[in-house]
XYZ file of C-alpha atoms in Angstrom:
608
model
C 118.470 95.696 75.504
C 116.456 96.400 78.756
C 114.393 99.788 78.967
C 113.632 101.719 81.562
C 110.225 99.673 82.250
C 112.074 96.165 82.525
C 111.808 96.740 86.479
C 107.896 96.688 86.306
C 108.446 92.758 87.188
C 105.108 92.360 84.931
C 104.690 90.114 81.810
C 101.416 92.236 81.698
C 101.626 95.245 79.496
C 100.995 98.560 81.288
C 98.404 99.928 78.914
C 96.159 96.519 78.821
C 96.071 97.288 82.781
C 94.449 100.681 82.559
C 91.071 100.227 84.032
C 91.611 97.029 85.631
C 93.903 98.749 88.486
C 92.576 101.185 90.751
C 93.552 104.761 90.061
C 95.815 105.049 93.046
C 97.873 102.392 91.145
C 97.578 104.239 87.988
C 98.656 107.668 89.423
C 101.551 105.655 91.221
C 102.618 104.245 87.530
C 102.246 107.490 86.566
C 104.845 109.071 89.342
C 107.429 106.222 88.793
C 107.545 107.068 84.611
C 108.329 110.765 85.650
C 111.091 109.616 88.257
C 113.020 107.017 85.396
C 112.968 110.836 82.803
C 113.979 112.916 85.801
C 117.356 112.836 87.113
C 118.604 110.572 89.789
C 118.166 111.953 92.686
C 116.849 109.519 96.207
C 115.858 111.880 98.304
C 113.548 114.106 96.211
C 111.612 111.067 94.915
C 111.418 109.605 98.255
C 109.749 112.708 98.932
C 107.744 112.720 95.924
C 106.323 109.252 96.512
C 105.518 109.669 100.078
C 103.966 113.514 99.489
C 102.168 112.032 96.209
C 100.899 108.775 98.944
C 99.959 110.694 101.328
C 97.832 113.331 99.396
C 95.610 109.955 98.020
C 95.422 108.711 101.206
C 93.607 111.593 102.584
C 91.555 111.925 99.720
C 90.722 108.397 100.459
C 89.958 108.791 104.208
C 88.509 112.312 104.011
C 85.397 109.713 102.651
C 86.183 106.667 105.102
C 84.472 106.616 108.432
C 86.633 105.106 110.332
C 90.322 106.077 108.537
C 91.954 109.064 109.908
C 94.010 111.357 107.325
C 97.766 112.194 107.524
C 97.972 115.777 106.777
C 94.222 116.954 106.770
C 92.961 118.654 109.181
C 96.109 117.892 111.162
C 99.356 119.414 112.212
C 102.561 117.764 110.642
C 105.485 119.470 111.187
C 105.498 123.086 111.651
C 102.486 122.916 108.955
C 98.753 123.401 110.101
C 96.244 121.762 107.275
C 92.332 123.365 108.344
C 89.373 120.598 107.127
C 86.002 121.389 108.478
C 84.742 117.772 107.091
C 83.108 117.110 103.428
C 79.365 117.030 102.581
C 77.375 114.426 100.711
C 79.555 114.779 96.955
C 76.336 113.605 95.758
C 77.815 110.592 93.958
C 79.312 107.045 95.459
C 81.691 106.734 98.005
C 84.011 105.230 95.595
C 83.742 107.541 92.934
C 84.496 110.514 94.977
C 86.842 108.812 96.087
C 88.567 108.405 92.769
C 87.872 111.798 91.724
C 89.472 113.450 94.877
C 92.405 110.631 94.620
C 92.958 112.007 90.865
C 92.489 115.810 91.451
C 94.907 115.472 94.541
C 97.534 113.301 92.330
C 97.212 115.449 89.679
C 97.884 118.867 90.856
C 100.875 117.560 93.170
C 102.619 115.957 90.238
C 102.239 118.777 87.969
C 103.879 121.133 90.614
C 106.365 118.750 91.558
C 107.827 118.022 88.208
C 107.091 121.493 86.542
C 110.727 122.167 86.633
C 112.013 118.480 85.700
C 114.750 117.667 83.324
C 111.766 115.051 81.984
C 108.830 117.548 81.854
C 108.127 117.386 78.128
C 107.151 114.024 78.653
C 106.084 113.617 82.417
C 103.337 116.463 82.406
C 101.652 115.467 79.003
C 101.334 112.101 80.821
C 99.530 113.516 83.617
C 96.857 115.508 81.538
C 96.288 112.106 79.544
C 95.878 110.284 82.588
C 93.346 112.722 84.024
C 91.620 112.880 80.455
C 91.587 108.894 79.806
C 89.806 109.378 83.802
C 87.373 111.380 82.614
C 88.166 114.546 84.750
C 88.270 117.797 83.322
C 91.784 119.205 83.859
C 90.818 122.973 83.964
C 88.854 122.751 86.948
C 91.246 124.226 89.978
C 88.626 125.279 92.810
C 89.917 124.477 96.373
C 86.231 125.520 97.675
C 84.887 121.703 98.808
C 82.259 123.265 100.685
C 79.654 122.211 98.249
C 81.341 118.895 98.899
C 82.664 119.016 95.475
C 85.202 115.809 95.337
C 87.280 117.572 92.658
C 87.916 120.751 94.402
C 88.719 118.591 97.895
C 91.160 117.052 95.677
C 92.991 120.056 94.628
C 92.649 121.640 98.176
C 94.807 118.361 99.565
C 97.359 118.988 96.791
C 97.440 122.412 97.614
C 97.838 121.861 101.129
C 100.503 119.388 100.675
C 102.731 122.279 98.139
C 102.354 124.617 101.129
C 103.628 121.850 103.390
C 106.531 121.508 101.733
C 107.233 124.738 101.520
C 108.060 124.315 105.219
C 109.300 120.610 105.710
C 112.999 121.665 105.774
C 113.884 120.389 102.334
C 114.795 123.789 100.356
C 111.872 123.149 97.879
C 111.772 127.079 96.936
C 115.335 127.225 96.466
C 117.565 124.600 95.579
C 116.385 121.035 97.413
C 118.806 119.321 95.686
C 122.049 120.980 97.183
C 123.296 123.352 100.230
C 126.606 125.035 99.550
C 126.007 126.698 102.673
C 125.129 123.460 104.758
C 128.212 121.602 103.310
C 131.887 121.892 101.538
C 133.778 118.643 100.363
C 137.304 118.198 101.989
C 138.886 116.833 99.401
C 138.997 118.264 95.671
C 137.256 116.962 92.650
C 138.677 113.059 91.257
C 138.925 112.511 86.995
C 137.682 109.250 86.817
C 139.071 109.376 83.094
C 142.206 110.088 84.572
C 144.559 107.417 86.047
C 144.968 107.565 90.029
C 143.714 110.156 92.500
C 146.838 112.297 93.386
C 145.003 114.968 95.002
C 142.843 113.709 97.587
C 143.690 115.265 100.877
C 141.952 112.952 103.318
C 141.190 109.275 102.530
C 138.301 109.017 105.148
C 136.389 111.704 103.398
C 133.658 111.750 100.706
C 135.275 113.071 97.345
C 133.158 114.614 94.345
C 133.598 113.345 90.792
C 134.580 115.180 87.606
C 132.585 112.898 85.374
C 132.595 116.259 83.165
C 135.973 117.854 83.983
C 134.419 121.193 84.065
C 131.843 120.174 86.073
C 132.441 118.174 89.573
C 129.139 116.741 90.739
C 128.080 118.087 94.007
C 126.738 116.597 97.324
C 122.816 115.993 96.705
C 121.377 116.905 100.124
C 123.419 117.097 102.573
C 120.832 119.082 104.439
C 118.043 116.205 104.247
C 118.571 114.959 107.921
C 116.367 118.392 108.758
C 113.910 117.742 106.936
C 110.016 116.872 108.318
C 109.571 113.090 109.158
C 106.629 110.497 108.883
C 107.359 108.639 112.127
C 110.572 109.488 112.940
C 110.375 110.978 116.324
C 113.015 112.952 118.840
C 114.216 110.378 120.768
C 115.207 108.984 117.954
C 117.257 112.006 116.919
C 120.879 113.370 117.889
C 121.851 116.761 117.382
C 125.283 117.943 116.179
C 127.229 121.228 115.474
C 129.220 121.178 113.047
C 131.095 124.793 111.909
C 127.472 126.369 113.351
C 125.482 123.754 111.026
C 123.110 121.498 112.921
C 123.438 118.227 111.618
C 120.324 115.760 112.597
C 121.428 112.254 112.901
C 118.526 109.491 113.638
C 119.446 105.557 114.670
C 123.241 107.532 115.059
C 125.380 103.898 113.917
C 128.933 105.673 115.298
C 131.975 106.320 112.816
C 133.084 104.631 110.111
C 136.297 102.541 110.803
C 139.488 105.086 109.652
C 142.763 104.375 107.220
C 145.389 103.778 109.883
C 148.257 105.417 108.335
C 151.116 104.633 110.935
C 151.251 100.829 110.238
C 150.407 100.106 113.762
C 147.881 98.179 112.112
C 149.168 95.695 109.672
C 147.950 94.995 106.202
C 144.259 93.447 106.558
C 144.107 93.979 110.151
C 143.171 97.346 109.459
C 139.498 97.306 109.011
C 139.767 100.311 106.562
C 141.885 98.654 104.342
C 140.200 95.289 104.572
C 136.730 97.010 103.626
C 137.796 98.767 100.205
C 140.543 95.571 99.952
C 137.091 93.296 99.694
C 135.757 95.641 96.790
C 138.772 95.258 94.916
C 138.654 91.646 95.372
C 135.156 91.230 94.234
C 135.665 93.225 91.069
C 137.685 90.485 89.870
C 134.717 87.882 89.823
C 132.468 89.887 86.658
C 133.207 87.751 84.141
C 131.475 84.928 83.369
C 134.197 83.124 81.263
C 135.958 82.162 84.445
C 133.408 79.646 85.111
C 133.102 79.930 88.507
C 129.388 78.016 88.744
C 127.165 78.695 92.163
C 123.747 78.432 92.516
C 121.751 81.162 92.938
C 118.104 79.650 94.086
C 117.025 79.976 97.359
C 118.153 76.119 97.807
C 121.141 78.316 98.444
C 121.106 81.552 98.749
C 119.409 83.407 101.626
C 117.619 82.866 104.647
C 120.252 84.908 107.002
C 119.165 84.566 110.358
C 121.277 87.668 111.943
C 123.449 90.241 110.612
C 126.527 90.673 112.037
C 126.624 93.375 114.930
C 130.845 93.822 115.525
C 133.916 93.967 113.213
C 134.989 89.995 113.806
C 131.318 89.351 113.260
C 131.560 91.291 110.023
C 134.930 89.751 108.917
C 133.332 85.543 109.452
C 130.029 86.763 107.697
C 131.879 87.989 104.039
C 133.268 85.786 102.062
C 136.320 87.383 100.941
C 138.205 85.860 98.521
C 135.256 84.286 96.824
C 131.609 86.353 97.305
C 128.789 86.350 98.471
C 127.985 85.682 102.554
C 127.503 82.951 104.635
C 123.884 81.938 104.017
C 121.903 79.120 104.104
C 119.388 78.816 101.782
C 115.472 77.116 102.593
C 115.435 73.758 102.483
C 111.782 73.559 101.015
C 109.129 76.571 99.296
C 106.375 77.030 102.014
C 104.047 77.442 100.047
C 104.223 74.273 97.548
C 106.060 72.411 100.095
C 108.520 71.341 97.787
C 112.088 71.497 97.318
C 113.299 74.861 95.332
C 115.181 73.666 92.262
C 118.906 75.082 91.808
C 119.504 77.402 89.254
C 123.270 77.158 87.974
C 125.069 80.461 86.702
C 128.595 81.725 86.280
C 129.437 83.819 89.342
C 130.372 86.504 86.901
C 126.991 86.495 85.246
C 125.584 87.035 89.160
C 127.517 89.744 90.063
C 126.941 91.840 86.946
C 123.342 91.395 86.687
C 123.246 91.756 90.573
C 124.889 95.137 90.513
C 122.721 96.371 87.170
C 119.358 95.369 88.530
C 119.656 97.472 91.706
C 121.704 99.858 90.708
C 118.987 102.528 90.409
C 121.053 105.456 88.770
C 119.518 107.403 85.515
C 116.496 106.257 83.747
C 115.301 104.146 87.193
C 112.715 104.831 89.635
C 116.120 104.883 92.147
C 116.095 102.590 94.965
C 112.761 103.687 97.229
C 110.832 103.458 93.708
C 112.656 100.154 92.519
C 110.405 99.270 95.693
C 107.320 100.370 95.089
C 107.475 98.042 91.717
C 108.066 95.234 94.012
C 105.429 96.106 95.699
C 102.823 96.255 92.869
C 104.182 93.269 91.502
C 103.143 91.731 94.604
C 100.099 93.334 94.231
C 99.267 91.883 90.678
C 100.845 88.456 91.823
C 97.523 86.159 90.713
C 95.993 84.552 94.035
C 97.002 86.879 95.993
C 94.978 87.918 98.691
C 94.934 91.968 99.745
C 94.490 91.398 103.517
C 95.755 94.387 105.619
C 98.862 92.392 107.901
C 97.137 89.412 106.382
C 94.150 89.736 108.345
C 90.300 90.276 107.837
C 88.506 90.512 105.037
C 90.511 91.036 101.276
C 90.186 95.096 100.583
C 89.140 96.275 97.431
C 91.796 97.257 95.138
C 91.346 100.987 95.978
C 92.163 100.753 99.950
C 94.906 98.434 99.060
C 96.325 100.484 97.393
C 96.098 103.724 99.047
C 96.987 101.855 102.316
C 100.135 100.013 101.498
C 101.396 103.626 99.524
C 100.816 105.406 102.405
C 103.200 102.999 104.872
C 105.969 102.420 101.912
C 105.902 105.991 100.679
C 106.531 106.794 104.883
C 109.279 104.354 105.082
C 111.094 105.642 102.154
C 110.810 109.205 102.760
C 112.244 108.293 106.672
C 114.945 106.382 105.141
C 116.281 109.163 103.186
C 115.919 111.816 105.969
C 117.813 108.912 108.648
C 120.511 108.345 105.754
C 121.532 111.295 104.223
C 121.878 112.797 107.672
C 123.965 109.840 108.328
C 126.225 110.435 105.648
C 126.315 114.353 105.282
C 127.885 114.201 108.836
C 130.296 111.244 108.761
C 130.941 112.006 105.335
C 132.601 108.859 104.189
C 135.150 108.052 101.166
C 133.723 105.754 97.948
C 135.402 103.097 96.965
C 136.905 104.516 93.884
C 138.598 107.009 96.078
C 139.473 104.743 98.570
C 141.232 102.170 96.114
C 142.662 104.937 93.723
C 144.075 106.666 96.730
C 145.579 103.921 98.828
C 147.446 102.929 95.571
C 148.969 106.082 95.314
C 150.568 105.898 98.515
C 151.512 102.467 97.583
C 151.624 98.870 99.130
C 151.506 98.555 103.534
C 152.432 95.098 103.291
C 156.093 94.727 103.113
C 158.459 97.159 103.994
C 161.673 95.635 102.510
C 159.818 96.002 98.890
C 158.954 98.383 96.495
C 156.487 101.519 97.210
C 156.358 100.847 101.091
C 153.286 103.088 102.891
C 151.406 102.155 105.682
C 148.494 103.735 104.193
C 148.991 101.279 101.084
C 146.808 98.869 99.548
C 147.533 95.410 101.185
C 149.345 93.269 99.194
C 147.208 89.740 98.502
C 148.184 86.876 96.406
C 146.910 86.220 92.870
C 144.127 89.862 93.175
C 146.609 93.014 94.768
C 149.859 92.767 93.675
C 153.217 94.839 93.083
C 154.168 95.409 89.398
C 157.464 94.289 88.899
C 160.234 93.920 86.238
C 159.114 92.130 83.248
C 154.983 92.876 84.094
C 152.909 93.086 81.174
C 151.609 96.178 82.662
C 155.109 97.646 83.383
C 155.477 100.204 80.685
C 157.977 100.548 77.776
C 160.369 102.824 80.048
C 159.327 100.393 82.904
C 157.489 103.935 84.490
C 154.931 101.347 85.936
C 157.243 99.216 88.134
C 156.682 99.240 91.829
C 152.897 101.031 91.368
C 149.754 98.686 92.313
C 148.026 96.020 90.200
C 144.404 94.561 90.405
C 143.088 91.416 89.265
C 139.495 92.806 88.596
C 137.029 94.346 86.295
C 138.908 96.421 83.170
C 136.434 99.030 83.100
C 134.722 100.957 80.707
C 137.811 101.828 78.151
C 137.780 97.763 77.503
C 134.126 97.902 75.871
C 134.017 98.803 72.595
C 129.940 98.793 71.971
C 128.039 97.832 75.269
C 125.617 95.666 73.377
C 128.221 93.009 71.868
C 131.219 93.518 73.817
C 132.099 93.301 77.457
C 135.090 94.434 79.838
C 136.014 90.893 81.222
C 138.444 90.910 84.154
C 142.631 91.154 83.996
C 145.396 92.709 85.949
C 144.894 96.981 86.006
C 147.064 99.732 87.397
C 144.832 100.456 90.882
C 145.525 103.743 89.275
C 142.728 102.786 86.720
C 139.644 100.961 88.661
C 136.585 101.680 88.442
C 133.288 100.488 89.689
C 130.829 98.207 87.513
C 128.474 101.068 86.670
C 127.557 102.782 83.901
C 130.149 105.396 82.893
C 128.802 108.248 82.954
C 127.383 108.192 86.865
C 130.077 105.719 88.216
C 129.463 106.320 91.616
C 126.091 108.581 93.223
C 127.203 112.216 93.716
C 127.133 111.341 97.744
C 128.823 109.990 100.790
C 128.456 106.355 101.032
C 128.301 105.436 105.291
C 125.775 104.726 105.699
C 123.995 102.862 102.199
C 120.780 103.935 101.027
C 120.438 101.058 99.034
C 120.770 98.757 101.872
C 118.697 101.139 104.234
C 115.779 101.678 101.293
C 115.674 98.348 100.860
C 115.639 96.443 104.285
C 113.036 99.146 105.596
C 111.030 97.889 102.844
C 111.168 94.729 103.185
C 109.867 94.822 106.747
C 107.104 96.719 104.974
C 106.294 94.337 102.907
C 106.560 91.822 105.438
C 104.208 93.659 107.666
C 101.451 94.676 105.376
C 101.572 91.601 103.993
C 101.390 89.682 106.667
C 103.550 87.153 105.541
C 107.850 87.269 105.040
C 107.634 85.577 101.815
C 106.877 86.441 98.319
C 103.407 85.085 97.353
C 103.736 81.551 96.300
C 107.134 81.202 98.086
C 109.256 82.996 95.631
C 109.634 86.222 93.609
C 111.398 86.534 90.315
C 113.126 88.595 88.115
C 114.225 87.389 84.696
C 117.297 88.894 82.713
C 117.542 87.284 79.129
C 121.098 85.762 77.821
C 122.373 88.706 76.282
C 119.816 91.298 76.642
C 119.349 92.368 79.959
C 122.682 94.489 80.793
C 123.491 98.130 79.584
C 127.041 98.488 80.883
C 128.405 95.949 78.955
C 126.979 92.275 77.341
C 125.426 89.540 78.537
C 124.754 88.064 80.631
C 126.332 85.049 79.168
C 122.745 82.683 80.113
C 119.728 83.291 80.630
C 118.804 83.260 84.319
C 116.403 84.836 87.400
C 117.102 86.499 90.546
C 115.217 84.414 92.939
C 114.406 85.315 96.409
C 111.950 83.419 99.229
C 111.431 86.046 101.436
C 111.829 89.931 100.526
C 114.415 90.210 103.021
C 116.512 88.191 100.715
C 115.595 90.424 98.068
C 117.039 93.393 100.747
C 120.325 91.214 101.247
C 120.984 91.147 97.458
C 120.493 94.921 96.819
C 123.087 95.074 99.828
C 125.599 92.720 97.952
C 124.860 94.216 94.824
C 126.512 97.438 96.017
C 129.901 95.276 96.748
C 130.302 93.903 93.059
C 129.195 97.067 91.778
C 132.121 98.164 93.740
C 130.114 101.250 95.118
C 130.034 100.344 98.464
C 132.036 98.476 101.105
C 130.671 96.256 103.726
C 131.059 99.137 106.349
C 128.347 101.113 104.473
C 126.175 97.970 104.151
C 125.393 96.255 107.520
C 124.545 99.065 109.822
């Protein structure tokens, strides 16, 4: 079965790398292992990464001529760091450099995950880091007047605790939540219990009672406040909101709304046709249907627009079958050859789709997932570290620091942009969507059985009525006239996740649930608008950018996932196979689908 290190995207071990990579990459490494044994949670570790960039960036340029730092000796925020400029350290460039880099690193990490669900095993990872270094893990002057490398390292880490003591993320108290800042409308969903009978409003975000005790809460819905990288005001709307200011950047308007008065009719309510798709696509995950596509990028990507309006939206999803309407690359750029097709079940695709970015526990979550792209990139042999692809190759070192520094930014925007996004319009899931729309019954025909126009629509051969004589009927018949799905059986159909598997069948609606793993089912958040979709496009332009170049070196990045090895939720998949992608947009525009078959998203969160 896969660990929590299968998303390195390296054949190369991690320990037979130590003291070939720089010690940027190394504390980087070292930051992603403490996010996969901390809990889930997008925001915090966007701000991790970028904080923990940052902070080695400036220890880098505090030594550069020509670089100018982020946060020292600069104002950021409402924060004010003082640097009156380093003396001669007495040593290399480099290796003060690498000291400061390490000091700076260190002391961050050890305050940031001093409280961490995964501390027993994060912070003894940091002292052997710093000890394997060479750097003496007592030292903790801040005085670099002496020009001391180590004590300009802990001074930047120092500086950069204070500074988030101020960014508007609630570090001192409770970053991960605001009770004050937010209340859900609707009360906690069972997901162990059939239906959703007690949602109040189906355009509203609903927690989850994974533990029935327990509902999960809204992880920060106060992040659109906090201190950007480059987003700027004019960028920014304000809102009130029951005396709460809500900061919206890139505002993408409302989610469409459930039309409940069956002025719109079945699918031409874009509501219903959204979470209608989801339920649709949960009926492709299993591979025994033997649905075959090819997955290369003979086929698959190479979108040249996105759609920008609901009819563009509608011609751009495939439906009834998956997937989008994409092109594919006639030949790989850089070999000048034709890619060659790779053949899979459709239901091996969709599972292995969903699992590889679903980023829940035990990940590096979604703005992580991309910084192992982006040293797999990095390690990719012939590859050339030109800044935008220009100029003379860097040194491993300024690589490194450079390219953390603009992903790290990215990320940590993308959070702030998104979660104020979806603290203010906060939009339904699809398991309350579906659940709830089948409690109300079917919009589709009036003359039948468990009429609503807030109903599920009723569609041929994957949303149907149970009638008389239904296998899923009932012995007393108490099923007949409720909601069936042809999709995914869920989690009570797996006996043990490493032989068995779900497959897909005809459900009560009552019962869906997503194709994720069963105890997170769906992130403890409103979905408009997707992080994963957000995370990943911005990074893609990153990479694009700093690369110089909108494909992965030599024309094609891969990811392998072994015939019955690779997924946790369940078995399989059924053959071996590789997610392929050209460019690392495509890479963006499968993390995007991903979220459809893992039936956490609909195409409403996705696009904008």
């Amino acid at each position: 079965m896969k660990t929590v290190f299968t998303y390195l995207f390296t054949i190369i071990s991690l320990t037979s790398l130590i003291g070939q990579q720089s010690v940027a990459r190394q504390w980087n490494e070292a930051l992603l292992d403490a996010i996969r044994v901390d809990v889930s949670r997008p925001t915090v570790h966007a701000r991790n990464l970028f904080h923990v960039s940052m902070a080695m960036y400036d220890a880098w340029a505090a030594y550069d001529a020509q670089a100018d730092p982020v946060l020292l000796g600069n104002q950021l925020g409402d924060y004010t760091c003082n640097f009156d400029g380093i003396l001669d350290p007495g040593t290399s460039v480099k290796e003060a450099q690498e000291e400061a880099i390490s000091y700076a690193a260190y002391r961050l990490l050890k305050h940031r995950f001093k409280n961490s669900p995964g501390a027993a095993i994060a912070l003894p990872s940091f002292d052997s880091l710093m000890l394997e270094l060479g750097y003496d893990t007592s030292f903790t002057s801040v005085d670099y007047a002496d020009g001391s490398p180590a004590a300009l390292g802990n001074y930047i880490a120092l500086s950069c605790m204070e500074f988030g003591l101020v960014d508007y993320s609630d570090e001192e108290t409770n970053y991960n939540f605001s009770d004050e800042f937010y209340a859900p409308v609707n009360p906690p969903l069972i997901p162990s219990l059939p239906g959703n009978p007690d949602i109040v409003d189906l355009n509203h975000w609903q927690p989850l009672a994974v533990d029935p005790t327990s509902p999960r809460r809204f992880l920060g819905p106060h992040w659109g406040e906090v201190t950007p990288f480059s987003l700027t005001e004019s960028d920014r709307e304000i809102f009130d909101v029951n005396g709460n200011e809500y900061y919206i950047y890139h505002n993408p308007g409302a989610p469409p709304r459930i039309d409940t008065t069956g002025e719109k009719k079945e699918l031409d309510d874009y509501y219903k046709w959204n979470f209608a798709l989801n339920a649709i696509w949960s009926g492709h995950l299993d591979p025994t249907q033997q649905i075959m596509i090819d997955i290369s990028p003979a086929s698959v990507g190479n979108l040249s627009s996105l759609p920008q309006n609901e009819e563009e939206m509608r011609a751009f999803y495939n439906f009834l079958d998956g997937g989008v309407t994409d092109t594919g690359y006639a030949v790989n750029p850089a070999t000048g050859q034709p890619y060659e097709p790779q053949i899979v079940p459709l239901g091996d695709f969709g599972r292995v789709l969903a699992e590889f970015w679903a980023d829940g526990p035990n990940s590096e979550t979604p703005p992580g997932h991309w910084f192992t792209i982006l040293n797999y990139v990095s390690d990719y042999p012939g590859f050339e570290k030109k800044f935008e692809g220009l100029g003379e190759v860097l040194d491993d070192l300024e690589w490194d620091v450079k390219s953390y520094l603009i992903m790290g930014g990215a990320m940590h925007d993308v959070a702030i942009a998104v979660w104020g996004i979806k603290s203010y319009y906060d939009f339904v899931r699809p398991i309350s969507a579906i659940r709830g729309m089948a409690e109300l019954g079917q919009c589709s025909d009036s003359t039948k059985m468990s009429y609503h126009p807030g109903g599920l629509p009723l569609i041929e051969g994957h949303i149907e009525l149970i009638e008389e004589g239904d296998s899923l009927a009932g012995d007393q018949g108490e099923n007949i006239g409720k909601i069936k799905l042809y999709a995914w059986r869920g989690p009570d159909f797996i006996d043990d996740p490493a032989t068995s598997t779900a497959g897909v069948g005809w459900i009560l609606a009552a019962n869906w649930w997503p194709y994720q793993r069963p105890s997170f089912i769906t992130p403890p958040f409103a979905g408009y608008v997707s992080g994963h979709s957000c995370f990943s496009r911005a990074a893609a332009e990153v990479m694009t950018l700093v690369t110089g170049d909108e494909y992965f070196p030599g024309g094609m990045g891969v990811f392998d996932a072994p015939k019955n090895e690779y997924l946790v939720f369940e078995d399989g998949p059924s053959v071996d196979m590789e997610l392929q992608w050209a460019k690392y947009r495509d890479a963006s525009d499968q993390a995007s689908l991903s979220r459809l078959w893992g039936g956490i998203h609909p195409p409403i969160d996705d696009v904008p």
